Amino acid sequence: MAEIIVVTSGKGGVGKTTTSASIACGLARRGKKVAVIDFDVGLRNLDLIMGCERRVVYDFVNVIHGEASLKQALIKDKRFDNLHVLAASQTRDKDALTKEGVEKVLKDLADEGFDYVVCDSPAGIEKGAFLAMYFADQAVVVVNPEVSSVRDSDRILGLLASKTRRAEAGERVKEYLLLTRYSPARVENGEMLSITDVEEVLGLKTIGVIPESGDVLNASNKGEPVILDGESPAGMAYDDAVARLMGEERPMRFTQLEKKGFFSKLFGG
């Protein structure tokens, strides 16, 4: 059976699609067969970040409505043969997705031998977001360390605990916290919540802390998921998060303010 991971949040603009693309690439780089699906019907950003927007012929909704086969709609990544993208439709609305249709696509992916299916959820609690999380085995909850993002994510945790297939069977979706746009300097100045603050409010363990970085936007603009940039702190932090998702122990990096040494203080460095 394929392991289904939903990447979700209560608030828009926190980095879900960047996270979905990076997790999918990180798993594929470790030899896993991965499909990543864009559930954001009407907007569609995943194909841009994955760098395959010009190759979209058929989309997720076409497959659900029997207008194309899954094999026709899956786009093979140019960097990894074992990674495929299923784009969202830009021309339909959220009601084009159905629970039965999503279930069939996920079952067909499992039958095709995929190890992981990463579901890139739209923000909030509308139909696309509900269907993205309903079949999940694991959830990566993406949060910016600020009050409104944390509060909205608390609502998502309530849905994960009550409105998923696992919840209906009396089980739990494994939930992980991923903090994005983290700035130790702003935490120290009291402008941003700390990792501990967010963990205490949400009751989740942190699987990754992605530092605030222009590299994320640059990578997105190039259609190159930031995890593939080995020089970027954000890319390294995403790789650490994927390793932890797979059960590896990794120390948390980029979470402490670097203390200036004596000479840099002296010379204003």
Coordinates of C-alpha atoms in Angstrom, one line a residue:
M1 CA 0.0 0.0 0.0
A2 CA 1.1 3.5 -0.8
E3 CA 1.7 5.8 2.2
I4 CA -0.5 8.9 1.8
I5 CA 1.0 12.2 3.2
V6 CA -1.1 15.3 3.2
V7 CA 0.6 18.7 3.4
T8 CA -1.9 21.0 5.0
S9 CA -2.4 24.3 6.9
G10 CA -5.2 26.6 8.0
K11 CA -3.8 29.6 6.4
G12 CA -2.8 30.4 2.8
G13 CA 0.7 31.5 1.8
V14 CA 2.7 29.5 4.4
G15 CA 4.6 27.4 2.0
K16 CA 2.5 24.2 1.5
T17 CA 3.2 23.8 -2.2
T18 CA 7.0 24.4 -1.7
T19 CA 6.8 21.9 1.1
S20 CA 4.9 19.3 -1.0
A21 CA 7.4 19.6 -3.9
S22 CA 10.4 19.4 -1.6
I23 CA 9.1 16.4 0.4
A24 CA 8.2 14.6 -2.9
C25 CA 11.7 15.3 -4.3
G26 CA 13.4 14.3 -1.0
L27 CA 11.6 10.9 -1.0
A28 CA 12.3 10.3 -4.7
R29 CA 16.0 11.1 -4.1
R30 CA 16.0 8.3 -1.5
G31 CA 14.8 5.8 -4.1
K32 CA 11.1 5.8 -3.3
K33 CA 8.5 5.9 -6.1
V34 CA 6.5 9.0 -5.4
A35 CA 3.4 10.8 -6.9
V36 CA 2.6 14.4 -5.8
I37 CA -1.0 15.6 -6.4
D38 CA -2.2 19.2 -6.5
F39 CA -5.6 19.4 -4.8
D40 CA -5.9 23.2 -5.3
V41 CA -8.5 23.1 -8.2
G42 CA -8.8 26.4 -9.9
L43 CA -5.4 27.8 -8.9
R44 CA -2.7 25.2 -9.7
N45 CA 0.8 26.1 -8.5
L46 CA 2.5 22.7 -8.0
D47 CA 3.4 22.2 -11.7
L48 CA 5.1 25.7 -11.7
I49 CA 7.2 24.9 -8.6
M50 CA 8.1 21.4 -10.1
G51 CA 9.0 23.0 -13.4
C52 CA 6.6 21.0 -15.5
E53 CA 3.8 23.6 -16.3
R54 CA 4.3 23.4 -20.1
R55 CA 3.9 19.6 -20.0
V56 CA 0.4 19.6 -18.4
V57 CA -2.1 18.1 -20.9
Y58 CA -4.5 16.3 -18.6
D59 CA -5.1 17.0 -15.0
F60 CA -6.5 15.5 -11.7
V61 CA -10.1 16.4 -12.6
N62 CA -9.8 14.9 -16.1
V63 CA -8.8 11.6 -14.4
I64 CA -11.6 11.7 -11.8
H65 CA -14.2 12.4 -14.6
G66 CA -12.9 9.6 -16.9
E67 CA -11.7 12.1 -19.5
A68 CA -8.1 10.8 -19.3
S69 CA -6.4 7.8 -17.8
L70 CA -4.1 8.2 -14.8
K71 CA -1.1 7.2 -17.0
Q72 CA -2.0 10.0 -19.5
A73 CA -2.2 12.6 -16.7
L74 CA 0.9 11.7 -14.7
I75 CA 3.9 13.8 -15.6
K76 CA 7.3 12.2 -15.1
D77 CA 9.8 14.5 -13.4
K78 CA 12.8 15.3 -15.5
R79 CA 15.2 14.9 -12.6
F80 CA 13.9 11.6 -11.0
D81 CA 12.4 8.8 -13.1
N82 CA 10.6 7.6 -9.9
L83 CA 8.7 10.9 -9.3
H84 CA 5.5 11.9 -11.0
V85 CA 3.2 15.0 -10.8
L86 CA -0.6 15.1 -11.1
A87 CA -1.5 18.7 -11.8
A88 CA -4.8 20.5 -10.7
S89 CA -7.3 21.9 -13.2
Q90 CA -7.2 25.7 -13.7
T91 CA -10.6 25.8 -15.3
R92 CA -12.9 23.8 -12.9
D93 CA -14.1 24.6 -9.4
K94 CA -13.6 22.7 -6.2
D95 CA -16.8 20.7 -6.6
A96 CA -15.2 18.9 -9.6
L97 CA -13.4 16.7 -7.0
T98 CA -15.4 13.8 -5.5
K99 CA -14.6 11.5 -2.6
E100 CA -15.1 8.4 -4.8
G101 CA -12.9 9.8 -7.6
V102 CA -10.1 10.7 -5.2
E103 CA -10.2 7.3 -3.6
K104 CA -10.0 5.6 -7.0
V105 CA -7.0 7.7 -8.1
L106 CA -5.2 6.9 -4.8
K107 CA -6.0 3.2 -5.2
D108 CA -4.8 3.2 -8.8
L109 CA -1.5 4.8 -7.7
A110 CA -1.0 2.1 -5.0
D111 CA -1.7 -0.5 -7.7
E112 CA 1.0 1.1 -9.9
G113 CA 3.5 0.4 -7.1
F114 CA 3.9 4.0 -5.7
D115 CA 5.5 4.0 -2.3
Y116 CA 4.3 7.5 -1.3
V117 CA 1.5 9.8 -2.5
V118 CA 2.0 13.5 -1.4
C119 CA -1.2 15.5 -1.4
D120 CA -0.7 19.2 -1.7
S121 CA -3.8 20.6 0.0
P122 CA -5.4 24.0 -0.5
A123 CA -5.6 26.2 2.5
G124 CA -8.5 26.2 4.9
I125 CA -11.4 23.8 5.3
E126 CA -13.2 23.7 2.0
K127 CA -13.9 20.6 -0.1
G128 CA -10.4 20.3 -1.8
A129 CA -8.7 20.6 1.6
F130 CA -11.1 18.0 3.2
L131 CA -10.5 15.5 0.3
A132 CA -6.8 16.0 0.5
M133 CA -6.7 15.1 4.2
Y134 CA -9.5 12.5 4.2
F135 CA -7.4 9.5 3.0
A136 CA -4.1 10.5 4.7
D137 CA -1.9 8.2 6.8
Q138 CA 0.4 11.1 7.8
A139 CA -0.1 14.9 7.9
V140 CA 2.6 17.6 7.7
V141 CA 1.0 20.7 9.1
V142 CA 2.8 23.8 7.7
V143 CA 2.8 26.8 10.1
N144 CA 4.4 30.2 10.1
P145 CA 5.5 31.1 13.7
E146 CA 2.8 33.8 14.1
V147 CA -0.4 33.7 16.1
S148 CA -3.0 33.7 13.2
S149 CA -1.2 30.8 11.4
V150 CA -1.0 28.8 14.6
R151 CA -4.6 29.4 15.5
D152 CA -5.8 28.4 12.0
S153 CA -3.7 25.2 12.1
D154 CA -5.3 24.3 15.4
R155 CA -8.6 24.0 13.6
I156 CA -7.0 21.8 10.9
L157 CA -5.8 19.4 13.7
G158 CA -9.4 19.2 14.9
L159 CA -10.5 18.0 11.4
L160 CA -7.6 15.6 11.1
A161 CA -8.7 14.0 14.5
S162 CA -12.3 13.8 13.5
K163 CA -13.0 14.0 9.8
T164 CA -10.6 11.5 8.2
R165 CA -10.9 7.9 7.2
R166 CA -8.5 6.9 10.0
A167 CA -10.6 8.9 12.5
E168 CA -13.7 7.1 11.4
A169 CA -11.9 3.8 12.1
G170 CA -10.9 4.9 15.6
E171 CA -7.3 5.5 14.5
R172 CA -5.1 8.6 14.2
V173 CA -3.4 10.3 11.3
K174 CA 0.3 10.7 12.3
E175 CA 0.7 14.5 12.6
Y176 CA 3.9 16.5 12.2
L177 CA 4.6 20.2 12.5
L178 CA 6.8 21.9 9.9
L179 CA 7.7 25.5 10.7
T180 CA 8.4 27.8 7.8
R181 CA 10.0 31.3 7.5
Y182 CA 11.6 30.9 10.9
S183 CA 13.9 33.7 12.0
P184 CA 15.9 33.1 15.3
A185 CA 16.7 36.9 15.4
R186 CA 13.0 37.8 15.3
V187 CA 12.2 35.2 17.9
E188 CA 14.8 36.7 20.2
N189 CA 13.3 40.1 19.7
G190 CA 9.9 38.9 20.6
E191 CA 8.5 39.5 17.1
M192 CA 7.9 35.8 16.3
L193 CA 6.8 32.7 18.3
S194 CA 9.5 30.2 19.2
I195 CA 9.5 26.5 18.2
T196 CA 8.5 25.7 21.8
D197 CA 5.6 28.2 21.8
V198 CA 4.1 26.7 18.6
E199 CA 4.6 23.1 19.8
E200 CA 2.9 23.8 23.1
V201 CA -0.1 25.5 21.4
L202 CA -0.6 22.7 18.8
G203 CA 0.6 19.8 20.9
L204 CA 2.8 18.5 18.0
K205 CA 6.5 17.6 17.6
T206 CA 8.4 19.6 15.0
I207 CA 9.7 17.6 12.0
G208 CA 11.4 20.5 10.4
V209 CA 12.3 24.2 10.8
I210 CA 12.8 26.0 7.5
P211 CA 14.7 29.3 7.9
E212 CA 13.4 32.5 6.3
S213 CA 15.3 32.7 3.0
G214 CA 15.1 34.3 -0.4
D215 CA 16.3 31.0 -1.8
V216 CA 12.8 29.6 -1.6
L217 CA 11.3 32.2 -3.9
N218 CA 14.3 32.0 -6.3
A219 CA 13.9 28.2 -6.5
S220 CA 10.1 28.5 -7.1
N221 CA 10.7 31.0 -9.9
K222 CA 13.1 28.6 -11.6
G223 CA 10.8 25.6 -11.3
E224 CA 13.4 23.8 -9.1
P225 CA 12.2 22.7 -5.6
V226 CA 14.4 24.3 -3.0
I227 CA 15.4 20.9 -1.4
L228 CA 17.6 20.3 -4.6
D229 CA 19.7 23.4 -3.7
G230 CA 22.4 21.8 -1.6
E231 CA 23.9 25.2 -0.7
S232 CA 20.7 26.7 0.6
P233 CA 19.9 26.5 4.4
A234 CA 16.2 26.1 3.4
G235 CA 17.1 23.2 1.1
M236 CA 19.2 21.5 3.8
A237 CA 16.4 22.0 6.3
Y238 CA 13.9 20.4 4.0
D239 CA 16.2 17.5 3.5
D240 CA 16.5 17.1 7.3
A241 CA 12.7 17.1 7.5
V242 CA 12.4 14.3 4.9
A243 CA 15.0 12.3 6.8
R244 CA 13.0 12.6 10.0
L245 CA 9.8 11.7 8.2
M246 CA 11.5 8.5 7.3
G247 CA 12.6 7.8 10.9
E248 CA 16.2 9.1 10.8
E249 CA 17.6 11.1 13.7
R250 CA 18.9 14.5 12.7
P251 CA 19.8 17.5 14.9
M252 CA 17.7 20.7 14.3
R253 CA 19.7 23.2 12.4
F254 CA 19.1 26.9 11.7
T255 CA 17.1 27.4 14.9
Q256 CA 19.6 29.4 17.0
L257 CA 20.8 32.9 16.6
E258 CA 24.5 32.8 15.6
K259 CA 26.5 34.5 18.4
K260 CA 29.0 37.0 17.1
G261 CA 32.6 36.3 18.0
F262 CA 34.9 38.8 19.7
F263 CA 36.6 40.0 16.5
S264 CA 33.3 40.4 14.6
K265 CA 31.9 42.5 17.4
L266 CA 35.1 44.5 17.5
F267 CA 35.1 45.2 13.8
G268 CA 31.3 45.5 13.4
G269 CA 31.0 42.2 11.3

